[in-house]
Short mmCIF file of C-alpha atoms in Angstrom, two decimals:
data_model
loop_
_atom_site.label_atom_id
_atom_site.label_comp_id
_atom_site.label_asym_id
_atom_site.label_seq_id
_atom_site.Cartn_x
_atom_site.Cartn_y
_atom_site.Cartn_z
CA MET A 230 4.06 3.17 -17.79
CA GLY A 231 5.92 -0.21 -17.33
CA GLU A 232 6.59 -2.60 -20.41
CA LYS A 233 4.47 -2.46 -23.47
CA ILE A 234 3.25 -5.88 -24.55
CA GLY A 235 1.06 -4.84 -27.18
CA LYS A 236 -2.14 -2.76 -28.01
CA ASN A 237 -4.59 -5.88 -27.84
CA THR A 238 -3.17 -7.13 -24.35
CA PRO A 239 -4.88 -6.74 -21.21
CA ARG A 240 -4.24 -3.67 -18.86
CA ILE A 241 -3.04 -3.73 -15.16
CA ALA A 242 -4.16 -1.28 -12.67
CA VAL A 243 -2.33 -1.64 -9.38
CA PHE A 244 -3.46 -0.37 -5.89
CA ILE A 245 -0.76 -0.37 -3.34
CA ASP A 246 -1.79 0.35 0.33
CA ALA A 247 1.34 1.43 1.57
CA ALA A 248 0.57 0.80 5.37
CA ASN A 249 -0.15 -3.02 4.76
CA LEU A 250 2.81 -3.29 2.61
CA TRP A 251 5.09 -1.99 5.48
CA SER A 252 3.42 -4.68 7.55
CA SER A 253 4.36 -7.19 4.95
CA TYR A 254 7.99 -5.64 4.91
CA LYS A 255 8.24 -6.69 8.59
CA SER A 256 6.72 -9.92 8.14
CA MET A 257 9.40 -10.74 5.43
CA GLU A 258 12.17 -8.63 7.07
CA LYS A 259 12.62 -7.49 3.21
CA MET A 260 11.53 -4.47 1.33
CA LEU A 261 10.33 -4.53 -2.42
CA GLU A 262 12.47 -3.21 -5.35
CA LEU A 263 9.51 -0.74 -6.45
CA LYS A 264 11.50 0.20 -9.63
CA LYS A 265 11.28 -3.57 -10.80
CA LEU A 266 7.41 -3.77 -9.93
CA ALA A 267 5.96 -2.72 -13.22
CA SER A 268 8.28 -4.98 -15.38
CA PHE A 269 7.63 -7.82 -12.94
CA LEU A 270 3.83 -7.43 -13.07
CA ALA A 271 3.78 -6.92 -16.90
CA LYS A 272 5.75 -10.13 -17.43
CA LYS A 273 3.75 -12.07 -14.99
CA PHE A 274 0.33 -11.40 -16.22
CA ASN A 275 1.59 -11.02 -19.87
CA ALA A 276 -0.23 -7.52 -19.65
CA ASP A 277 0.50 -3.87 -19.90
CA ILE A 278 0.54 -1.31 -17.16
CA PHE A 279 -2.04 1.08 -16.94
CA ARG A 280 -1.32 2.78 -13.66
CA ILE A 281 0.24 2.08 -10.30
CA PHE A 282 -1.25 3.86 -7.55
CA TYR A 283 0.47 4.27 -4.05
CA TYR A 284 -1.52 5.17 -1.19
CA VAL A 285 0.24 6.55 1.85
CA ALA A 286 -0.49 8.70 5.31
CA TYR A 287 2.26 10.66 6.35
CA PRO A 288 3.15 12.56 9.57
CA LYS A 289 2.75 16.17 9.98
CA GLU A 290 5.48 18.53 10.39
CA GLY A 291 6.67 18.52 13.98
CA THR A 292 5.63 15.06 15.10
CA ARG A 293 8.69 13.80 13.92
CA GLU A 294 12.40 14.62 13.21
CA LYS A 295 12.49 16.85 10.22
CA ASP A 296 15.16 14.86 8.25
CA LYS A 297 12.86 11.77 8.44
CA ILE A 298 9.79 13.73 7.28
CA VAL A 299 12.14 14.99 4.25
CA ARG A 300 13.31 11.45 3.40
CA LEU A 301 9.68 10.36 3.31
CA HIS A 302 8.64 13.19 0.57
CA LYS A 303 11.76 12.74 -1.19
CA PHE A 304 10.83 9.02 -1.69
CA LEU A 305 7.46 9.90 -2.66
CA PHE A 306 8.80 12.33 -5.10
CA PHE A 307 10.94 9.50 -6.66
CA LEU A 308 7.92 7.21 -7.09
CA GLU A 309 5.85 10.11 -8.69
CA LYS A 310 8.83 11.58 -10.95
CA GLY A 311 11.05 8.58 -11.32
CA LEU A 312 8.77 5.74 -11.44
CA LYS A 313 5.63 7.53 -12.60
CA PHE A 314 3.59 6.25 -9.83
CA VAL A 315 0.62 8.12 -8.95
CA VAL A 316 0.76 9.01 -5.26
CA ILE A 317 -2.38 9.71 -3.19
CA LYS A 318 -1.23 11.09 0.40
CA LYS A 319 -2.93 12.68 3.46
CA PRO A 320 -1.56 13.53 6.70
CA LEU A 321 -2.05 11.49 9.77
CA LYS A 322 -4.65 12.54 11.98
CA THR A 323 -4.35 12.36 15.75
CA ILE A 324 -7.08 10.81 17.52
CA LEU A 325 -8.04 10.98 21.29
CA LEU A 326 -8.45 7.88 23.11
CA ARG A 327 -11.49 7.00 24.80
CA ASN A 328 -12.64 4.59 27.21
CA LYS A 329 -15.99 2.54 26.92
CA ASP A 330 -17.72 5.49 28.77
CA GLY A 331 -16.59 8.00 25.95
CA ASN A 332 -14.23 9.83 28.40
CA VAL A 333 -10.68 10.71 27.02
CA ILE A 334 -7.90 8.48 28.48
CA ILE A 335 -5.18 10.31 30.47
CA ASP A 336 -1.44 9.00 30.71
CA GLU A 337 -0.58 8.13 34.24
CA GLU A 338 2.86 9.63 33.70
CA THR A 339 2.57 12.48 31.45
CA LYS A 340 -1.06 13.66 32.67
CA GLU A 341 -1.46 14.17 29.11
CA PRO A 342 -4.48 13.01 26.97
CA GLN A 343 -3.50 9.56 25.24
CA THR A 344 -3.55 9.56 21.32
CA VAL A 345 -3.20 7.44 18.35
CA GLU A 346 -2.30 8.38 14.68
CA LYS A 347 -4.77 7.36 12.01
CA GLY A 348 -4.20 7.45 8.26
CA ASN A 349 -6.52 5.25 6.58
CA LEU A 350 -7.04 5.72 2.65
CA ASP A 351 -9.53 2.88 2.16
CA VAL A 352 -12.01 5.62 0.55
CA GLU A 353 -9.43 6.98 -1.65
CA ILE A 354 -8.52 3.39 -2.93
CA ALA A 355 -12.11 2.55 -3.64
CA MET A 356 -12.70 6.01 -5.51
CA ASP A 357 -10.02 5.43 -7.72
CA VAL A 358 -10.87 1.78 -8.36
CA MET A 359 -14.41 2.71 -9.46
CA LYS A 360 -13.19 5.89 -11.40
CA PHE A 361 -10.90 4.11 -13.62
CA SER A 362 -12.73 0.70 -13.62
CA THR A 363 -13.14 0.89 -17.39
CA ALA A 364 -9.39 1.59 -18.18
CA PHE A 365 -7.97 -2.04 -17.08
CA GLU A 366 -8.95 -5.66 -17.15
CA ILE A 367 -6.90 -6.83 -14.41
CA GLY A 368 -6.81 -5.27 -10.92
CA ILE A 369 -3.84 -6.04 -8.57
CA PHE A 370 -4.11 -5.14 -5.00
CA PHE A 371 -1.29 -4.98 -2.45
CA THR A 372 -2.92 -5.38 0.69
CA GLY A 373 -4.41 -7.82 3.20
CA ASP A 374 -7.34 -5.70 4.41
CA SER A 375 -10.60 -7.79 4.17
CA ASP A 376 -12.41 -4.44 4.12
CA PHE A 377 -11.57 -4.45 0.13
CA LEU A 378 -13.50 -7.73 -0.21
CA PRO A 379 -16.86 -6.01 -1.29
CA LEU A 380 -15.04 -4.12 -3.57
CA ILE A 381 -13.13 -6.85 -5.37
CA SER A 382 -16.31 -8.71 -5.48
CA HIS A 383 -18.02 -5.93 -7.27
CA LEU A 384 -15.05 -5.73 -9.70
CA ARG A 385 -15.33 -9.54 -10.43
CA ASN A 386 -19.12 -9.29 -11.07
CA LEU A 387 -19.13 -6.14 -13.43
CA LYS A 388 -20.78 -6.83 -16.75
CA SER A 389 -17.36 -6.29 -18.06
CA SER A 390 -15.77 -8.29 -15.24
CA LYS A 391 -12.21 -7.74 -14.04
CA LYS A 392 -9.72 -10.26 -12.93
CA VAL A 393 -8.33 -9.40 -9.55
CA TYR A 394 -5.08 -10.64 -7.80
CA ILE A 395 -3.97 -10.05 -4.34
CA PHE A 396 -0.46 -9.67 -3.09
CA SER A 397 0.60 -9.79 0.54
CA THR A 398 1.87 -12.12 3.11
CA LYS A 399 0.42 -14.68 5.31
CA ASP A 400 0.84 -12.70 8.50
CA CYS A 401 -0.93 -9.72 6.70
CA VAL A 402 -3.50 -11.12 4.78
CA SER A 403 -7.10 -12.07 5.91
CA GLU A 404 -8.36 -15.51 4.86
CA GLU A 405 -11.52 -13.91 3.18
CA LEU A 406 -9.42 -11.62 0.92
CA LYS A 407 -6.82 -14.13 0.42
CA ASN A 408 -9.66 -16.50 -1.24
CA GLY A 409 -12.01 -13.52 -2.37
CA GLY A 410 -10.13 -12.68 -5.71
CA ASP A 411 -8.88 -14.62 -8.83
CA GLY A 412 -5.36 -15.45 -7.22
CA TYR A 413 -3.35 -14.73 -4.35
CA PHE A 414 0.68 -14.26 -4.37
CA ASP A 415 2.68 -14.24 -1.27
CA LEU A 416 5.35 -11.61 -1.43
CA SER A 417 7.86 -13.81 0.12
CA ASP A 418 7.57 -15.97 -2.91
CA CYS A 419 8.54 -13.16 -5.50
CA PRO A 420 12.29 -12.80 -5.03
CA GLU A 421 12.40 -11.08 -8.36
CA ILE A 422 11.32 -7.96 -6.74
CA HIS A 423 12.83 -8.45 -3.57
CA GLN A 424 15.67 -5.76 -2.19
CA CYS A 425 18.86 -7.78 -1.77
CA LYS A 426 19.57 -6.44 1.83
CA LEU A 427 17.36 -7.86 4.66
CA LEU A 428 15.36 -5.38 6.51
CA ASN A 429 17.41 -4.39 9.53
CA GLU A 430 16.75 -2.52 12.88
CA GLU A 431 17.97 0.70 11.46
CA ASP A 432 15.80 0.19 8.16
CA ARG A 433 12.95 0.01 10.59
CA LYS A 434 13.86 3.13 12.21
CA LYS A 435 14.38 5.11 9.01
CA GLN A 436 10.84 3.90 7.44
CA LEU A 437 8.19 6.10 7.73
CA THR A 438 5.26 4.54 6.27
CA GLN A 439 2.70 3.96 8.95
CA ASN A 440 1.13 0.44 10.08
CA VAL A 441 -2.37 1.88 10.70
#
């Protein structure tokens, strides 16, 4: 995958938290040109790409308009087959909202239980990081979630320590994570991988990546 720099160069593993990346899209009002990502990172870090992992939760059939769900799955298929990303996906779960006493909250208008969709893939990311930790020297995380700080600290403190870099935006990254790796890069300052057009309201409606 990506540009081959040389057999003795370090290898990069990229872990993309799709939900957090979508938050960055909204913050920048731009999206990334993911087909440029591998060559961009290989050049920036003078390294070869081991794999790019993309973690996403998707809506179940019947919870969205059918054409929107079809578009999402076509996009994920393109990442897998076209760009050779490793896509890890799971359906969103519907969670009942409860008050502090543990009782289900009922919507006053519909008289139906209030719900929220959840699709956290933090465990899947952590498992893949550890599973493939011997296969890369540089770990790159597209996320701003401070929950990953212990994992990143672990990678940096291994006997064969890893360099770890964070890519996010100022409105979506925690200070702990921003300062917890070997470097932080704001996606707003990476025009090489920006899509040309701005993210408009129609783009927002079409996107199905969840900010959960």
